[in-house]
mmCIF file of C-alpha atoms in Angstrom:
data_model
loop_
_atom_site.group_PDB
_atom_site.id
_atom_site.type_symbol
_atom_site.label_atom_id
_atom_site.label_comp_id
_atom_site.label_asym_id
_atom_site.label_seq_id
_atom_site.Cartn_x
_atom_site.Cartn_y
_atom_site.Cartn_z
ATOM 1 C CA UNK A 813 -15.483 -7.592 -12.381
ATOM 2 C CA UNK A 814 -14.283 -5.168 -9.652
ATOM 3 C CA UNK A 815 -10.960 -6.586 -7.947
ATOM 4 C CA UNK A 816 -10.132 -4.704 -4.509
ATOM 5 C CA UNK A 817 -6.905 -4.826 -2.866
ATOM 6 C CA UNK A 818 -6.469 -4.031 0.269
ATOM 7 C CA UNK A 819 -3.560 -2.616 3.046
ATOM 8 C CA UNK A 820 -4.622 -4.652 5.869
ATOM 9 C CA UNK A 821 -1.473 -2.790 7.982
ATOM 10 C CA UNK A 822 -2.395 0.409 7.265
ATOM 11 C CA UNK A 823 -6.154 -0.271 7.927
ATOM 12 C CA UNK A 824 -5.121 -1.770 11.824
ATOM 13 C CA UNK A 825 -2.714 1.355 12.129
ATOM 14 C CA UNK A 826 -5.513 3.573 11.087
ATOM 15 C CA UNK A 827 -8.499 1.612 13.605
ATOM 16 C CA UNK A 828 -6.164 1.270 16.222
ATOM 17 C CA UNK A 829 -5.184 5.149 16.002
ATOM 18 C CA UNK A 830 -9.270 5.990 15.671
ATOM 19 C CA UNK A 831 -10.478 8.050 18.313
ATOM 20 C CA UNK A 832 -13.677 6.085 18.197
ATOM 21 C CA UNK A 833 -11.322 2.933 19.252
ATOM 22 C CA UNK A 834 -11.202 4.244 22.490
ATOM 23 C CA UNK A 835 -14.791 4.148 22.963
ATOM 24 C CA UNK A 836 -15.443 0.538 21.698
ATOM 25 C CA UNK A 837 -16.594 -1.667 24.111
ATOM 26 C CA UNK A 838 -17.460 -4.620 22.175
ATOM 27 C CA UNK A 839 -13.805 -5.990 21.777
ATOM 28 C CA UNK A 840 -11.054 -6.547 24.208
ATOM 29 C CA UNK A 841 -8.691 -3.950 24.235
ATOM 30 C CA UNK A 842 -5.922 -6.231 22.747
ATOM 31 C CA UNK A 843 -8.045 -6.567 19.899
ATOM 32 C CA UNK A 844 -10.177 -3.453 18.732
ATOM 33 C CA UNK A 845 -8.459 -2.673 15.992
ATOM 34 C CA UNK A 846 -8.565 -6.447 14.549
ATOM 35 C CA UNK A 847 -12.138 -5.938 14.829
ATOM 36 C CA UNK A 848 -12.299 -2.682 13.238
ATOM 37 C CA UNK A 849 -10.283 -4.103 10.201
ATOM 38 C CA UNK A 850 -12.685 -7.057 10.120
ATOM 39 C CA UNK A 851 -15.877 -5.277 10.203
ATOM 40 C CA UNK A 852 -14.769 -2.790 7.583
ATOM 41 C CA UNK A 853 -14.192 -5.768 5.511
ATOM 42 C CA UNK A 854 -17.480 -7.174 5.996
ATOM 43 C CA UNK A 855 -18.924 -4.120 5.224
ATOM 44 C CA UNK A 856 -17.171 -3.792 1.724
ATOM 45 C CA UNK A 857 -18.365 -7.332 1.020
ATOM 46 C CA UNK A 858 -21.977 -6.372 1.866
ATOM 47 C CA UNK A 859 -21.895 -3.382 -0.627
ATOM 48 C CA UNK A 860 -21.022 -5.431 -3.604
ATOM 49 C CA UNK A 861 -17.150 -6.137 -3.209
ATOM 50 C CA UNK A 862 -16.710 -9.879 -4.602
ATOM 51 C CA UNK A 863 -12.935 -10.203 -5.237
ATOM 52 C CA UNK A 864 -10.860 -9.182 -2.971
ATOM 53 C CA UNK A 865 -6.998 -9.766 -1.134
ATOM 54 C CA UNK A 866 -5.747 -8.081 1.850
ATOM 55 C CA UNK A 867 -1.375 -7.592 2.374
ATOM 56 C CA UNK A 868 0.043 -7.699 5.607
ATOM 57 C CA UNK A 869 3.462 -6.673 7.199
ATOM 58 C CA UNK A 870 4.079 -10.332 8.858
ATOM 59 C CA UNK A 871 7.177 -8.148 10.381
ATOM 60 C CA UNK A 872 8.328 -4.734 10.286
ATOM 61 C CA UNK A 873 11.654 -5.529 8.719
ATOM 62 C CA UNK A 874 12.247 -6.731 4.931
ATOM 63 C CA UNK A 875 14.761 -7.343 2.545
ATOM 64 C CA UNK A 876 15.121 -3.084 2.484
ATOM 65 C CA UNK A 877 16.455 -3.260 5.807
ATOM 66 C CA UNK A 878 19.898 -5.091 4.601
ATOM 67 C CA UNK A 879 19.829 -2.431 1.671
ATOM 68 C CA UNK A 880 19.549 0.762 4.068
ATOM 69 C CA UNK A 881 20.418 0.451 7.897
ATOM 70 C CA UNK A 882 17.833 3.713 8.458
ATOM 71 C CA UNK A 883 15.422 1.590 6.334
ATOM 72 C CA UNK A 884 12.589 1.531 9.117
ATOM 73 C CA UNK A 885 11.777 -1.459 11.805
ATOM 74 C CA UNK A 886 9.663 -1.854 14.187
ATOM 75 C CA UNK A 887 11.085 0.272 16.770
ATOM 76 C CA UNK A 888 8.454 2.434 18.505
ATOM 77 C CA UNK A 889 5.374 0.999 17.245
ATOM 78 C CA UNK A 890 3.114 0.166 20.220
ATOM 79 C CA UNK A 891 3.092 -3.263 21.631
ATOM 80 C CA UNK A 892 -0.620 -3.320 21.786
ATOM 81 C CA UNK A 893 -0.838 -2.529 18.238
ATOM 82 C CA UNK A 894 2.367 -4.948 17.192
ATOM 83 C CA UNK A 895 0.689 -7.607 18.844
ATOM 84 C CA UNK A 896 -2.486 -7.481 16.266
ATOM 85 C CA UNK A 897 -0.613 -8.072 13.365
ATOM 86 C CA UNK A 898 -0.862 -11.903 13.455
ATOM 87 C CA UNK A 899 -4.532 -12.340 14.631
ATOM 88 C CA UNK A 900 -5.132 -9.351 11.942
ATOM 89 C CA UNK A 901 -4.211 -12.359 9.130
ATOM 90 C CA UNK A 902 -5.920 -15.388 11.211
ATOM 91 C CA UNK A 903 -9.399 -13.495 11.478
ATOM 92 C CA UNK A 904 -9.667 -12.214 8.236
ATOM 93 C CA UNK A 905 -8.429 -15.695 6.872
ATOM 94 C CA UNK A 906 -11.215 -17.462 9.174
ATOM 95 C CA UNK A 907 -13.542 -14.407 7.251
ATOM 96 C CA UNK A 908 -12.913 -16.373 4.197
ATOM 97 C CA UNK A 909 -10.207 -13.572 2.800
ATOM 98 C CA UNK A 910 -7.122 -14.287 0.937
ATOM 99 C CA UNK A 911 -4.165 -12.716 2.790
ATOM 100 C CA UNK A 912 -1.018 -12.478 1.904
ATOM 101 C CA UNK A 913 1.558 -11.760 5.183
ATOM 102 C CA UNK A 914 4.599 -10.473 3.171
ATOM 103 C CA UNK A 915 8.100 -11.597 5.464
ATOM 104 C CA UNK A 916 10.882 -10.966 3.306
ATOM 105 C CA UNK A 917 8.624 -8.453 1.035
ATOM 106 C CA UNK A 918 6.424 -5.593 2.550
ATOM 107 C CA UNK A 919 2.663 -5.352 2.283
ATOM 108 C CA UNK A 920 3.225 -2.743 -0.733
ATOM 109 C CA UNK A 921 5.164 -5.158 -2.783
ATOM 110 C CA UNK A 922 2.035 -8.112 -2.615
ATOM 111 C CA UNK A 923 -0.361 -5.135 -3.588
ATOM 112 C CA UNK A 924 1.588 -4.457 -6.564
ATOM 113 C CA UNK A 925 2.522 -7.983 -7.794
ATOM 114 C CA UNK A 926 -1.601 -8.706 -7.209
ATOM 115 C CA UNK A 927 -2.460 -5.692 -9.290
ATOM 116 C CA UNK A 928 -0.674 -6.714 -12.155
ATOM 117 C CA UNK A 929 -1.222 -9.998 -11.928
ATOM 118 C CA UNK A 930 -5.571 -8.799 -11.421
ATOM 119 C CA UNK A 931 -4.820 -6.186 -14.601
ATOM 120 C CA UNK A 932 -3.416 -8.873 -16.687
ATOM 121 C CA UNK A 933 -6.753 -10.549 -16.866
ATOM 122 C CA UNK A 934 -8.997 -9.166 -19.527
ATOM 123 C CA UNK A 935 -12.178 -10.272 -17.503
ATOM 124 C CA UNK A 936 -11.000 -7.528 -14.563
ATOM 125 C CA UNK A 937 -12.620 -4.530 -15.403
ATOM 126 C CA UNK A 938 -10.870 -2.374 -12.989
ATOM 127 C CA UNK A 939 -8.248 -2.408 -10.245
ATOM 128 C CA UNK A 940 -8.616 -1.164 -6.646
ATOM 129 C CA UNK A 941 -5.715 -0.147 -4.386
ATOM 130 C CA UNK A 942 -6.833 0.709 -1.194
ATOM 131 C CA UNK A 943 -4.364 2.653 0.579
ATOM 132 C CA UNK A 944 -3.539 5.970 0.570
ATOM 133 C CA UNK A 945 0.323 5.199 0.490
ATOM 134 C CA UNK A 946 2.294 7.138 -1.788
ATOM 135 C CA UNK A 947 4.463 4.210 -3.108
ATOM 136 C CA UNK A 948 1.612 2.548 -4.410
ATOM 137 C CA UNK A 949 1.003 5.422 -6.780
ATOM 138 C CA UNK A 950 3.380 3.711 -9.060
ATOM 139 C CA UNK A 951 1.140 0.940 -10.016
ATOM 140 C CA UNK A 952 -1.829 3.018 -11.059
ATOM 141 C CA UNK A 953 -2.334 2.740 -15.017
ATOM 142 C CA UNK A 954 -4.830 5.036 -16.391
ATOM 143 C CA UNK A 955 -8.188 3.658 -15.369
ATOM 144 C CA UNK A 956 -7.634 0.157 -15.089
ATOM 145 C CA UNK A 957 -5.497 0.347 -11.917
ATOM 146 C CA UNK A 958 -6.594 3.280 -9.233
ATOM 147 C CA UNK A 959 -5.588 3.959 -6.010
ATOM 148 C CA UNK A 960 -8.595 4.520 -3.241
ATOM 149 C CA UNK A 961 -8.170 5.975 0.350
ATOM 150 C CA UNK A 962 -10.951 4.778 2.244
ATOM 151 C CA UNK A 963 -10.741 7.080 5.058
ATOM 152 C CA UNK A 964 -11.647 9.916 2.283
ATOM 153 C CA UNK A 965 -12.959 7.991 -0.081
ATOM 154 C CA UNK A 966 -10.566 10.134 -2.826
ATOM 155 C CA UNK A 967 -9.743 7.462 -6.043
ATOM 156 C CA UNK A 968 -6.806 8.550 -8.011
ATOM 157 C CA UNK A 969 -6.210 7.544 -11.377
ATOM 158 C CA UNK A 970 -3.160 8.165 -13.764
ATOM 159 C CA UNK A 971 -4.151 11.670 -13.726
ATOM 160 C CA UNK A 972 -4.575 12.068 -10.082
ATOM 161 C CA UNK A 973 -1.344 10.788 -9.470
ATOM 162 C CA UNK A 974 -0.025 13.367 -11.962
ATOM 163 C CA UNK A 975 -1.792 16.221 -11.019
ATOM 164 C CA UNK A 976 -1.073 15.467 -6.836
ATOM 165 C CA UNK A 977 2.852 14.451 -7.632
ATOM 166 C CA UNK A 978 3.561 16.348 -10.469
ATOM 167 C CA UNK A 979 4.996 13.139 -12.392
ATOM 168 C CA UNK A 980 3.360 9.979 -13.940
ATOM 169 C CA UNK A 981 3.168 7.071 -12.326
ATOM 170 C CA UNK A 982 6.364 5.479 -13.778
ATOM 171 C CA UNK A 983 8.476 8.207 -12.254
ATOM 172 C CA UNK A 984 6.842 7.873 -8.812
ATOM 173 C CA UNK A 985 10.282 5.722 -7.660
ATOM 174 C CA UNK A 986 12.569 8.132 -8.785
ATOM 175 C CA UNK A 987 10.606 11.365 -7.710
ATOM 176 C CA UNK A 988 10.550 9.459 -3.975
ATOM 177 C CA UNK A 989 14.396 8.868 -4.068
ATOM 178 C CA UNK A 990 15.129 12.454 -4.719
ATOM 179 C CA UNK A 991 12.764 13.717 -2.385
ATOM 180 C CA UNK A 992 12.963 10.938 0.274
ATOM 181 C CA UNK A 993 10.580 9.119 2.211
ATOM 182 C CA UNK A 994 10.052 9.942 6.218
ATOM 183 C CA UNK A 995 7.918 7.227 6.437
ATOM 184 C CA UNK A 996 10.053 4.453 5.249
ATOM 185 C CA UNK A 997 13.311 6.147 6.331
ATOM 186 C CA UNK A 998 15.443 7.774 3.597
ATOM 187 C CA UNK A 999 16.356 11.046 3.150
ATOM 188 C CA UNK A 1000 16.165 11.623 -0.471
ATOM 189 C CA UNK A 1001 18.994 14.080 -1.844
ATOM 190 C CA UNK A 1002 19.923 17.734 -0.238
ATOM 191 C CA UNK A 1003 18.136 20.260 -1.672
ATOM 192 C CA UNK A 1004 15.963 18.513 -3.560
ATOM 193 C CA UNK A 1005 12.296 18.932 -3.462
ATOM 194 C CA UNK A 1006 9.044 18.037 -4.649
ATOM 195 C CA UNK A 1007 8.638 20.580 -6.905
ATOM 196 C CA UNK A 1008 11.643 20.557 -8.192
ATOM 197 C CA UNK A 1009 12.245 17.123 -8.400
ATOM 198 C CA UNK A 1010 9.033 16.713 -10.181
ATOM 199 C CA UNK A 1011 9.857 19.309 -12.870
ATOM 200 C CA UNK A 1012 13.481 17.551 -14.018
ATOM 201 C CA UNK A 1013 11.185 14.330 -13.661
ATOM 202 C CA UNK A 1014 8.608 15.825 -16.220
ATOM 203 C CA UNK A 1015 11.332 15.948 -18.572
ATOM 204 C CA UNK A 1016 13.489 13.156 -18.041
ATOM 205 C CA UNK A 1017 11.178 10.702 -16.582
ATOM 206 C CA UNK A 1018 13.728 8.492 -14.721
ATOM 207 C CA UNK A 1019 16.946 9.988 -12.499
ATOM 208 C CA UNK A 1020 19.355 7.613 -15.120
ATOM 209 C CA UNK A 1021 18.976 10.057 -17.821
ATOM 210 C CA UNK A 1022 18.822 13.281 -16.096
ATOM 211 C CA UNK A 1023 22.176 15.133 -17.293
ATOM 212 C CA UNK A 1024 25.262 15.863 -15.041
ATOM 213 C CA UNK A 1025 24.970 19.327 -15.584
ATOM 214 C CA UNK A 1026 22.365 21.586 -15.657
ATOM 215 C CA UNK A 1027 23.153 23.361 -18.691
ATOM 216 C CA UNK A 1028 22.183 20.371 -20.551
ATOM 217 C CA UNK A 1029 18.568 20.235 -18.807
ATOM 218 C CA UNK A 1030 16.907 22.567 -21.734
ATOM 219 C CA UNK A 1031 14.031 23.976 -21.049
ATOM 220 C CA UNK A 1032 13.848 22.962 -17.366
ATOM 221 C CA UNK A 1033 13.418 25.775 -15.160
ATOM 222 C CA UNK A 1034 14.504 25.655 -11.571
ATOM 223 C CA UNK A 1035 15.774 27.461 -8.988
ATOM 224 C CA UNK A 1036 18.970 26.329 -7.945
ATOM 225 C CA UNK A 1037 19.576 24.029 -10.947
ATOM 226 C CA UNK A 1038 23.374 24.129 -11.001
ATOM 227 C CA UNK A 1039 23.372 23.005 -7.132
ATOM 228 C CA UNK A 1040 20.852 20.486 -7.450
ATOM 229 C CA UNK A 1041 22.434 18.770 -10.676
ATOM 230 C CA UNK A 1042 25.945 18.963 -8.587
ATOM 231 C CA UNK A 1043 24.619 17.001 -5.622
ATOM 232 C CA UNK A 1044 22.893 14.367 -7.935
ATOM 233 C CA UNK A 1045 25.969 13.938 -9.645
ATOM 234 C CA UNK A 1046 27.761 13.634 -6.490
ATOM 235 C CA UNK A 1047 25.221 11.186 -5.386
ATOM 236 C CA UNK A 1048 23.830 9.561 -8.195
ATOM 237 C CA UNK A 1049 24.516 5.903 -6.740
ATOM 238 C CA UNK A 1050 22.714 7.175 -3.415
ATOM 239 C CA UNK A 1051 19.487 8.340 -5.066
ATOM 240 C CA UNK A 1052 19.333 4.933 -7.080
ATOM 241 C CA UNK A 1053 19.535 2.979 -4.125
ATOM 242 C CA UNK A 1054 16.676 4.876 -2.905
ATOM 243 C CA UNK A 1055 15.151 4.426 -5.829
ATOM 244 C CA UNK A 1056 15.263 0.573 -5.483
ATOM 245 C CA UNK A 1057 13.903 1.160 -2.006
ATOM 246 C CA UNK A 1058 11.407 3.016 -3.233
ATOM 247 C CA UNK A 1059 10.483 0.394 -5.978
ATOM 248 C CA UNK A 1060 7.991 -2.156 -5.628
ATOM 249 C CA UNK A 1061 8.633 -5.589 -6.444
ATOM 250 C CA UNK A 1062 6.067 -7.361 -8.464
ATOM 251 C CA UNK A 1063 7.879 -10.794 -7.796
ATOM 252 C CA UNK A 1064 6.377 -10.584 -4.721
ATOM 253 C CA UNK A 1065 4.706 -14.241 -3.612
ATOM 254 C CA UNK A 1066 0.840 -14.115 -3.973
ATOM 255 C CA UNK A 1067 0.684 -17.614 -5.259
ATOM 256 C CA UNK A 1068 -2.804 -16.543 -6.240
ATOM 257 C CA UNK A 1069 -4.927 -15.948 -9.463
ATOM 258 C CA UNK A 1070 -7.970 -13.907 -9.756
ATOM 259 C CA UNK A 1071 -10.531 -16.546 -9.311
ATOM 260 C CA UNK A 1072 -8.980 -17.655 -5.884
ATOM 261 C CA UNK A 1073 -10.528 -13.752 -5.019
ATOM 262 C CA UNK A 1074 -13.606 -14.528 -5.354
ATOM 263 C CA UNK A 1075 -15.110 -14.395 -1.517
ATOM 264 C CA UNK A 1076 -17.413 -17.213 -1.370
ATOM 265 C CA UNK A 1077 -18.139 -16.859 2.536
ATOM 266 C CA UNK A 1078 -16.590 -17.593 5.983
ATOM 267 C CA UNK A 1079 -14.910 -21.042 7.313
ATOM 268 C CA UNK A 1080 -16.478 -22.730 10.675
ATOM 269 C CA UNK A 1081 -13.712 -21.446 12.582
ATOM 270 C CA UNK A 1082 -14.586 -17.898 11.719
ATOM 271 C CA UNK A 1083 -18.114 -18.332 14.430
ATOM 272 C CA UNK A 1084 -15.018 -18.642 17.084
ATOM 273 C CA UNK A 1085 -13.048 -15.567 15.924
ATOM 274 C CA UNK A 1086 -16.700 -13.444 15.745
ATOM 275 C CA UNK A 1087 -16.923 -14.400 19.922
ATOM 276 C CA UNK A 1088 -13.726 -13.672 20.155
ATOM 277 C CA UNK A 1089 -13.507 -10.085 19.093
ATOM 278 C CA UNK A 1090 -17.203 -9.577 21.110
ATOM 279 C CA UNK A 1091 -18.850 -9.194 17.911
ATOM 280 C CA UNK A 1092 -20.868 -12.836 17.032
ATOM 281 C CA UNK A 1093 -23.074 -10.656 14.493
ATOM 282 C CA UNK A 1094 -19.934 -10.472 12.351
ATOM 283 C CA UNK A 1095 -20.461 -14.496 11.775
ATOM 284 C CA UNK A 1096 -24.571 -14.004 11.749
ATOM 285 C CA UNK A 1097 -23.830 -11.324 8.911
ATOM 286 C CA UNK A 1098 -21.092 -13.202 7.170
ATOM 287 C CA UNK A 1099 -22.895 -16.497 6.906
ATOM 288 C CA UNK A 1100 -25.872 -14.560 5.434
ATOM 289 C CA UNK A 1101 -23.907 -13.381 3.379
ATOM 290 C CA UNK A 1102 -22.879 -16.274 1.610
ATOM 291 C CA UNK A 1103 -26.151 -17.884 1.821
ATOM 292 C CA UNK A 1104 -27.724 -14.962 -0.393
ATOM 293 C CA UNK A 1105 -24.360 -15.469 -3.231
ATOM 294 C CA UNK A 1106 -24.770 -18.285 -3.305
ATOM 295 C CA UNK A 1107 -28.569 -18.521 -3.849
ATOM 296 C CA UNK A 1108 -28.234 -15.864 -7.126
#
C-alpha cells in the first residue's frame, strides 16, 4: 500500500493565496480555501489514494517559540486565512480524514513521527510527504519515504534531496542551522551559505564533528574557510540550537497506526459541512465513493 501524508497548512496557505480563489463563487469568502483543501482531498481519494493523514498548525506558536524569541508566530498572517485553520480540521474530519492539529508540536513534526511510524510497517510499500517544505526533506529515506509537491507534482527521493541540497537527508538539520531558515525565523550563521555549508556537510555530515579550524577540514575546498570555521567556533552553541529548531520531532502525538488510515468514507455530519462550503456534490461524490470501496 501507498500511505500519503499530507500538510493541510500549507495546502490552505497555498488555496487561499490561489489566484483562482478570488474567482470562486461557490464558497463563502470566509471559507474558500477550506473548500479548496477539501476538494483537493477528495480528488486524491478518487484517483486511488486509500491511506491517508493530514497535519495541521492548531496555532502558530510551538514549543520552538520558548527556544528562539524570533522563532515565528502568527503575526501578520491574514485574519481571513487564520480564521480557517479550525474548520480546515472539522471538515476534513467530517470527510472521514484522520487529522492531527499539532499545539505544542508543528504540522512538520506529526508528518515526520507518521512517516516513520507508516515506514516501520513492512506492508507500506512507499511513503508520501506532501509538501514542498524543506524541513521535511530530512525524513526522506531512499525510496521508501519521498517528498511530493503537489502544486508541481516534483517527488524527491534520497537523491533528489541530495542533488537539490547538496547533502543527504540526515544532514538536512544541520545544513538549515548554518544557513538559516527565513521562513521559520533564524538566521543561520554569518557567512555561511548553501554551498558552502553543504560542502563541509558532505564531509562531516553533522556540525558536531566539523573541526575548529579549517586546516583540519582536508580536502574541503571553500572560499573563505578560515572565516567561516572562526564564526562556527564562535557560535557553535548558536548553530545547534538552530539545529534543534530545525529538527523534527518524531515523538510527536499521532496516536495512530496505519490501519486507522485507511479512508473508509465520510460521517453524516460531513452532508452539513458539503452545504456549508456551497459545494453539496463534495458529499454526493464522497458517499459514492465509499459505496464503490466498499462494494470491491
Amino acid at each position: 500500500m501507498l500511505v500519503h501524508l499530507i500538510d493541510g497548512t500549507f495546502e490552505l496557505f497555498r488555496y487561499f493565496l490561489s489566484p483562482a480563489a478570488a474567482f470562486d463563487r461557490d464558497a463563502p469568502e470566509e471559507l474558500r480555501a477550506v473548500r479548496g483543501v477539501v476538494g483537493s482531498i477528495l480528488g486524491m481519494l478518487e484517483g486511488g489514494t486509500t491511506h491517508l493523514g493530514v497535519a495541521t498548525d492548531h496555532v502558530i506558536e510551538s514549543f520552538r517559540n520558548g527556544l528562539w524569541p524570533g522563532y515565528k508566530t502568527g503575526v501578520g498572517i491574514d485574519p481571513l486565512l487564520l480564521a480557517q485553520f479550525h474548520p480546515l480540521e472539522d471538515a476534513l474530519g467530517a470527510l472521514g480524514v484522520v487529522v492531527w492539529p499539532m499545539v505544542e508540536f508543528e504540522a512538520d513534526d506529526a508528518l515526520a513521527a507518521a512517516a516513520a511510524m507508516a515506514a516501520a510497517d513492512t506492508r507500506v510499500e512507499q511513503v508520501i510527504v506532501c509538501t514542498p517544505d524543506k524541513d521535511l526533506a530530512q525524513v526522506v529515506r531512499g525510496d521508501r519515504i519521498v517528498q511530493l509537491d503537489r502544486r508541481t507534482r516534483a517527488l524527491r527521493n534520497e537523491s533528489g534531496v541530495q542533488l537539490k541540497f547538496g547533502v543527504l537527508p540526515t544532514s538536512i538539520p544541520d545544513w538549515l542551522a548554518l544557513v538559516g531558515d527565513n521562513a521559520d525565523g533564524y538566521p543561520g550563521l554569518p557567512g555561511w551559505g548553501a554551498r558552502s555549508a553543504a560542502t563541509v556537510l558532505t564531509r562531516f555530515q553533522h556540525i558536531e564533528h566539523i573541526p575548529k579550524l579549517a586546516t583540519e577540514w582536508g580536502d574541503v575546498s571553500v572560499r573563505g574557510a578560515m572565516k567561516l570555521a572562526a564564526t562556527l567556533t564562535g557560535q557553535r552553541e548558536l548553530a545547534m540550537l538552530f539545529r534543534e529548531l530545525a529538527m523534527l520531532r518524531m515523538d510527536a502525538p499521532i496516536g495512530v497506526d496505519v490501519d486507522a488510515l485507511r479512508w473508509s468514507g465520510p460521517r453524516a455530519d460531513f452532508a452539513a459541512w458539503a452545504e456549508r462550503l456551497g459545494t453539496p456534490q463534495l458529499h454526493e461524490r464522497a458517499v459514492a465513493l465509499a459505496a464503490t470501496r466498499a462494494a470491491t
